[in-house]
Coordinates of C-alpha atoms and ligand atoms in Angstrom, one line a residue:
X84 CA -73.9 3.5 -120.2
X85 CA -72.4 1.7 -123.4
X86 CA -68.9 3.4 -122.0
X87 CA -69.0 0.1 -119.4
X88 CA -68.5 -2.0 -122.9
X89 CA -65.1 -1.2 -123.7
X90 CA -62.0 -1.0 -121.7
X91 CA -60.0 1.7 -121.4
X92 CA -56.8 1.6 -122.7
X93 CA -54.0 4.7 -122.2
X94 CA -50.7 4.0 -124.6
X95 CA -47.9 6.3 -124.2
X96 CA -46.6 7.1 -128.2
X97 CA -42.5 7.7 -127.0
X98 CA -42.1 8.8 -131.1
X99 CA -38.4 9.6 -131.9
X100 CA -37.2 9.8 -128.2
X101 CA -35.3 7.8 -125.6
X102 CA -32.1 5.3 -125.8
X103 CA -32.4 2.2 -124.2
X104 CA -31.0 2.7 -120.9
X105 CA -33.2 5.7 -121.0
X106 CA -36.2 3.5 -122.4
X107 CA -35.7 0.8 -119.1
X108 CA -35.2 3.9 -116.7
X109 CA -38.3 5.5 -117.6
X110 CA -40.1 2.2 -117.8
X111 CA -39.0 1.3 -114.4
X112 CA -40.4 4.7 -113.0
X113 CA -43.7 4.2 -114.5
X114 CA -44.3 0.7 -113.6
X115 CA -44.7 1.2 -109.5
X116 CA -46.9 4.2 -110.5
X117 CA -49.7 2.3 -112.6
X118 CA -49.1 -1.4 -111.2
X119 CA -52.7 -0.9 -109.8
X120 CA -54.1 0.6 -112.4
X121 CA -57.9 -0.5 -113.8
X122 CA -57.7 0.1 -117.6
X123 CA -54.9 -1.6 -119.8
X124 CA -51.8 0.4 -120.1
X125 CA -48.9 0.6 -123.1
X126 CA -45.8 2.1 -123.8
X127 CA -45.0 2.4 -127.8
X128 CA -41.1 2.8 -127.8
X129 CA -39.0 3.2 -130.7
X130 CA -38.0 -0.1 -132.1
X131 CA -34.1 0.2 -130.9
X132 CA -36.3 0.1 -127.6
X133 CA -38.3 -2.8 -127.9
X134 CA -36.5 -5.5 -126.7
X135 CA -35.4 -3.6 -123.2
X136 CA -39.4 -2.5 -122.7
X137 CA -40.5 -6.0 -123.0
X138 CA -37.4 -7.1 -120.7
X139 CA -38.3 -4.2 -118.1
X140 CA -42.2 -4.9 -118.4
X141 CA -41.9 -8.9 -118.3
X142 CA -43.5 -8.7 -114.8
X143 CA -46.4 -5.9 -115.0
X144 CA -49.0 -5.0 -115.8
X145 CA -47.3 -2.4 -118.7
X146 CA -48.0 -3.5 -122.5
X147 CA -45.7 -2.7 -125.3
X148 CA -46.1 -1.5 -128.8
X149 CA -44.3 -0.7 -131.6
X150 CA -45.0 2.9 -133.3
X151 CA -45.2 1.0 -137.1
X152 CA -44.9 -1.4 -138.9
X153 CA -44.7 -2.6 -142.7
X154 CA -47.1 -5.0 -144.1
X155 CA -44.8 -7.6 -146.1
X156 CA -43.5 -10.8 -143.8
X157 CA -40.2 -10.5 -144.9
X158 CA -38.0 -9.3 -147.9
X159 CA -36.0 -6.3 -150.0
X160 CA -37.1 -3.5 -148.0
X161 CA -34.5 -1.8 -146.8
X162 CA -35.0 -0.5 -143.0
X163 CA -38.3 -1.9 -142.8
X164 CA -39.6 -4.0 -139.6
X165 CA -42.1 -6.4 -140.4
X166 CA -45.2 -6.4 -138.0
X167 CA -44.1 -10.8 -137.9
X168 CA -40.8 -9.7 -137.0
X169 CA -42.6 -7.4 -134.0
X170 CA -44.8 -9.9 -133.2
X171 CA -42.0 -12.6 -132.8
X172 CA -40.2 -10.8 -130.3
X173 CA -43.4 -10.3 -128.1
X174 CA -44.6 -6.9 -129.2
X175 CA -48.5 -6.8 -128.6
X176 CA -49.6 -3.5 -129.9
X177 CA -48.7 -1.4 -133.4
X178 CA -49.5 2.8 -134.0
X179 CA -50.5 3.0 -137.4
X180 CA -51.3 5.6 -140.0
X181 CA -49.6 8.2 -137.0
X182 CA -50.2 11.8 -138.6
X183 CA -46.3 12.4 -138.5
X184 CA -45.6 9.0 -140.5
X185 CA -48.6 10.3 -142.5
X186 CA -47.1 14.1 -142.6
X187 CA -43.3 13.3 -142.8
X188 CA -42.9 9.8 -144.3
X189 CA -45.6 9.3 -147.0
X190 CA -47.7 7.1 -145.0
X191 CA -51.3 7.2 -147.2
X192 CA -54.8 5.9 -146.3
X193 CA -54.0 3.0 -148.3
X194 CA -50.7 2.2 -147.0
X195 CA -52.3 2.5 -143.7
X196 CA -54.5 0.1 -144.7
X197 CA -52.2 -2.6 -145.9
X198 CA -49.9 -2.0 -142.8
X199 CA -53.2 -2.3 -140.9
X200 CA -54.2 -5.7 -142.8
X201 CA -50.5 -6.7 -142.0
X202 CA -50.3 -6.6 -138.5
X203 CA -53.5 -7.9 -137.5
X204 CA -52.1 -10.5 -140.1
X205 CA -49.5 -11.0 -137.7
X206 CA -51.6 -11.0 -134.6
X207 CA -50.9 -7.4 -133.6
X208 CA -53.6 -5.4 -131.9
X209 CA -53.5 -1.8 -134.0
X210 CA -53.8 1.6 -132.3
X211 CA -55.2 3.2 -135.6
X212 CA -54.8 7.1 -135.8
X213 CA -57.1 9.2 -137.8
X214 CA -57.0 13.5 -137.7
X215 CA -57.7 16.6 -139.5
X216 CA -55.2 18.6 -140.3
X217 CA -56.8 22.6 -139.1
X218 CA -57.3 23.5 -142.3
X219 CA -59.7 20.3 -142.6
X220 CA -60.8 21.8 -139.5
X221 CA -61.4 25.3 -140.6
X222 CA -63.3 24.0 -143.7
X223 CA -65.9 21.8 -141.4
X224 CA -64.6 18.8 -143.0
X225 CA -63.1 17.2 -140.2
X226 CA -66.5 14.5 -140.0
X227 CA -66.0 13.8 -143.4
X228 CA -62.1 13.7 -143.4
X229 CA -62.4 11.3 -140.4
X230 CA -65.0 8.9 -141.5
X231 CA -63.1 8.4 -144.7
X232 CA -59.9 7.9 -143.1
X233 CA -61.4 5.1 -141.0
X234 CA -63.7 3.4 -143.3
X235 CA -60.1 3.2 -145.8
X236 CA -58.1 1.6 -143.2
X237 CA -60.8 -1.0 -142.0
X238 CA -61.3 -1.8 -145.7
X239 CA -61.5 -5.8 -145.6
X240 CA -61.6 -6.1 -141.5
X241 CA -63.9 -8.4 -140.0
X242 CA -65.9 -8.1 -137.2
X243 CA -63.8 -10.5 -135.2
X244 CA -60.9 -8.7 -136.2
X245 CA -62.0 -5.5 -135.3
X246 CA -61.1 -7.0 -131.6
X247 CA -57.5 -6.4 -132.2
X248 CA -57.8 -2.4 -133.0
X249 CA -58.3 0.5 -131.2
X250 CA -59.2 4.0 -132.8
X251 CA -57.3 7.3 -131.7
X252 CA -58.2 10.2 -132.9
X253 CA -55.8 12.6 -133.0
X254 CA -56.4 16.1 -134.1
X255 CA -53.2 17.2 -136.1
X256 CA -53.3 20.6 -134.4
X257 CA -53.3 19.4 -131.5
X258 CA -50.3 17.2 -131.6
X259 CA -47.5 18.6 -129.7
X260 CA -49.2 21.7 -129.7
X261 CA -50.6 22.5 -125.8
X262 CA -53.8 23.1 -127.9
X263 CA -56.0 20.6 -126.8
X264 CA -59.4 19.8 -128.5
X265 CA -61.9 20.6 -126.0
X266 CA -63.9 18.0 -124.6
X267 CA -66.8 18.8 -126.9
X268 CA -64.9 18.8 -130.0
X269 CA -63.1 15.3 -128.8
X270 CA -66.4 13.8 -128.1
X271 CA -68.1 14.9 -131.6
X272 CA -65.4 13.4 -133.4
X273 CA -65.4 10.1 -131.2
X274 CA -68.8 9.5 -131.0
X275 CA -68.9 10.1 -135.0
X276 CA -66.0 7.2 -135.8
X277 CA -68.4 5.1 -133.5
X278 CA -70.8 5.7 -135.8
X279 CA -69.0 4.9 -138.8
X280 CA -67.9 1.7 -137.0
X281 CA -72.2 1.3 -136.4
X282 CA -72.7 2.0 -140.0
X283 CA -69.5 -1.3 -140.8
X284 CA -70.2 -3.8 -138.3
X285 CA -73.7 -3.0 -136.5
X286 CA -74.0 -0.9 -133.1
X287 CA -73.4 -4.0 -130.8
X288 CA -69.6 -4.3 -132.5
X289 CA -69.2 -0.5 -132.6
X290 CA -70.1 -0.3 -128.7
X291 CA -67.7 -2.0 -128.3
X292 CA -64.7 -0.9 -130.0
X293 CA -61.9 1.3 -127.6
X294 CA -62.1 5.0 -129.1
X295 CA -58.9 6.8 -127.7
X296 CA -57.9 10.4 -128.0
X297 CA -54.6 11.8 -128.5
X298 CA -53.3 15.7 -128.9
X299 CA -51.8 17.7 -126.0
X300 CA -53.5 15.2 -123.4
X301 CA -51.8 15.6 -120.1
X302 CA -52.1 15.0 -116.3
X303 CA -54.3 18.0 -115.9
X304 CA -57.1 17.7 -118.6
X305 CA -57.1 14.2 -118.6
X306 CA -60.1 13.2 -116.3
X307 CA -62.1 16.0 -118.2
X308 CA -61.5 14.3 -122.0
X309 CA -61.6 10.5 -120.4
X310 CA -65.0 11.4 -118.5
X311 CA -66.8 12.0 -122.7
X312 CA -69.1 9.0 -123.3
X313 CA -67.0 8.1 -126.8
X314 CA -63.5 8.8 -125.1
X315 CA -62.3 5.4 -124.1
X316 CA -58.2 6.7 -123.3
X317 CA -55.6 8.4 -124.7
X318 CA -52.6 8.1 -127.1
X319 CA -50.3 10.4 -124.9
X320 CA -46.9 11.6 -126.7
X321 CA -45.4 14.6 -124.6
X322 CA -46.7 13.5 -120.8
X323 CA -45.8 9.7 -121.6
X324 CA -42.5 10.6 -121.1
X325 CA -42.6 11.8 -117.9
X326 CA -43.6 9.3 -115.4
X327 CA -45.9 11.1 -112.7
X328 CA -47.8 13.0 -115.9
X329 CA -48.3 9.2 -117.3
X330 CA -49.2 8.0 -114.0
X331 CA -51.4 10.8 -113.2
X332 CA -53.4 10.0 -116.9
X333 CA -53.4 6.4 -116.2
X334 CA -54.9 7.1 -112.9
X335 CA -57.6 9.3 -114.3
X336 CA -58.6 6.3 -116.6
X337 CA -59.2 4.2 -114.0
X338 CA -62.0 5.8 -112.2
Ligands
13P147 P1 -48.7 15.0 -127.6 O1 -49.4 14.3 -126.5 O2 -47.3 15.3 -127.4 O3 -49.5 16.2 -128.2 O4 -48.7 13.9 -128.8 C1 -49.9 13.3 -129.1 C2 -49.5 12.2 -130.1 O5 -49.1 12.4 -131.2 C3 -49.7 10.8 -129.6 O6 -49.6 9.9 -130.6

């Protein structure tokens, strides 16, 4: 099974929440939970959070990751973080092209692209997020809307390169939502960014390439989603915050 290619990776996407003390608490919960864990695990903090994660995780197994990122090294832009500046401090992972930077903060297909092209630039691996919104959805556009969002973002990214990133899809209406995409629907959607990726680099690349999903996963449907042939982990928001529920996912990965 082509599933054996590809690691599995679970990240936990902490979006606007925790302060530092509550960052190295929660970090210090999770790490005897998934210290034996057989996929790669991440925690994508806030970046007031950074510095503590990497502190709290210097002696695990737990990854950390940034939840974006601007493309320039350095220069006028006011309350940006630069993915150098991220990768200078020893962040290894970037979310990009998140639905709520793309809902809430004007984040584009192309700006995902350049912040893409910037932090594997910078030698950040990316945690790329592509999703239909339901009304996508509803109009059986979500293929199309999908394949388009990836094929933008990996506009001018080698093969090699392609290394550094991981796909999650994440189904905007099932972000935050308790609605989960069933394991069918996760799958289709999976297995058709694989394709796209087959169409880019060739299937030997694309069989390669870490496929995650994201949207309401929790410790309960987990093994279910993870057990789909093109569902290599999950971008976890809600669960990554509670340590058992994280633990409980990581665990399910590992089988
Ligand atoms: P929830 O797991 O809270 O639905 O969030 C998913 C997500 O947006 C991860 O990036």
């Amino acid at each position: 099974m082509n599933k054996t290619l590809r690691r599995a990776v679970i990240a936990g996407n902490w979006k606007m929440n925790k302060t530092p003390a509550e960052a190295e608490a929660l970090i210090n919960e999770i790490k005897p939970l998934v210290k034996n864990a057989d996929c790669d695990v991440v925690c994508c903090v806030p970046y007031i959070d950074l510095q503590t994660a990497l502190e709290a995780t210097k002696d695990s197994n737990i990854k950390i990751g940034a939840e974006n990122c601007y493309w320039a090294e350095s220069g006028a832009f006011t309350g940006e973080i630069s993915a150098k500046m991220l990768k200078t401090i020893g962040v290894e992972y970037v979310i990009i092209g998140h639905s709520e930077r793309r809902t809430f903060f004007g984040d584009t297909d192309e700006t995902v692209a350049k912040r893409t092209r910037g932090a594997l630039d910078a030698g950040l691996k990316v945690i790329l997020c592509v999703g239909e919104y339901l009304e996508q959805r509803d109009l059986g556009i979500t293929i199309e809307v999908v394949r388009m969002q990836t094929k933008i973002a990996l506009n001018g990214v080698s093969a090699d390169e392609l290394k550094n990133i991981i796909i999650a899809y994440e189904p905007v209406w099932a972000i935050g939502t308790g609605r989960v995409a069933t394991p069918d629907q996760a799958q289709e959607v999976n297995h058709a960014i694989r394709e796209v990726l087959a169409e880019l680099y060739g299937k030997d690349v694309a069989d390669t390439v870490t496929v995650q999903y994201g949207g309401s996963m929790n410790a309960g449907n987990a093994a279910e989603l993870l057990a789909q042939e093109d569902i290599d982990g999950g971008l976890i928001g809600g669960a990554s915050l509670k340590a058992p529920d994280f633990a409980a996912i990581v665990e399910a990965a590992s089988k």
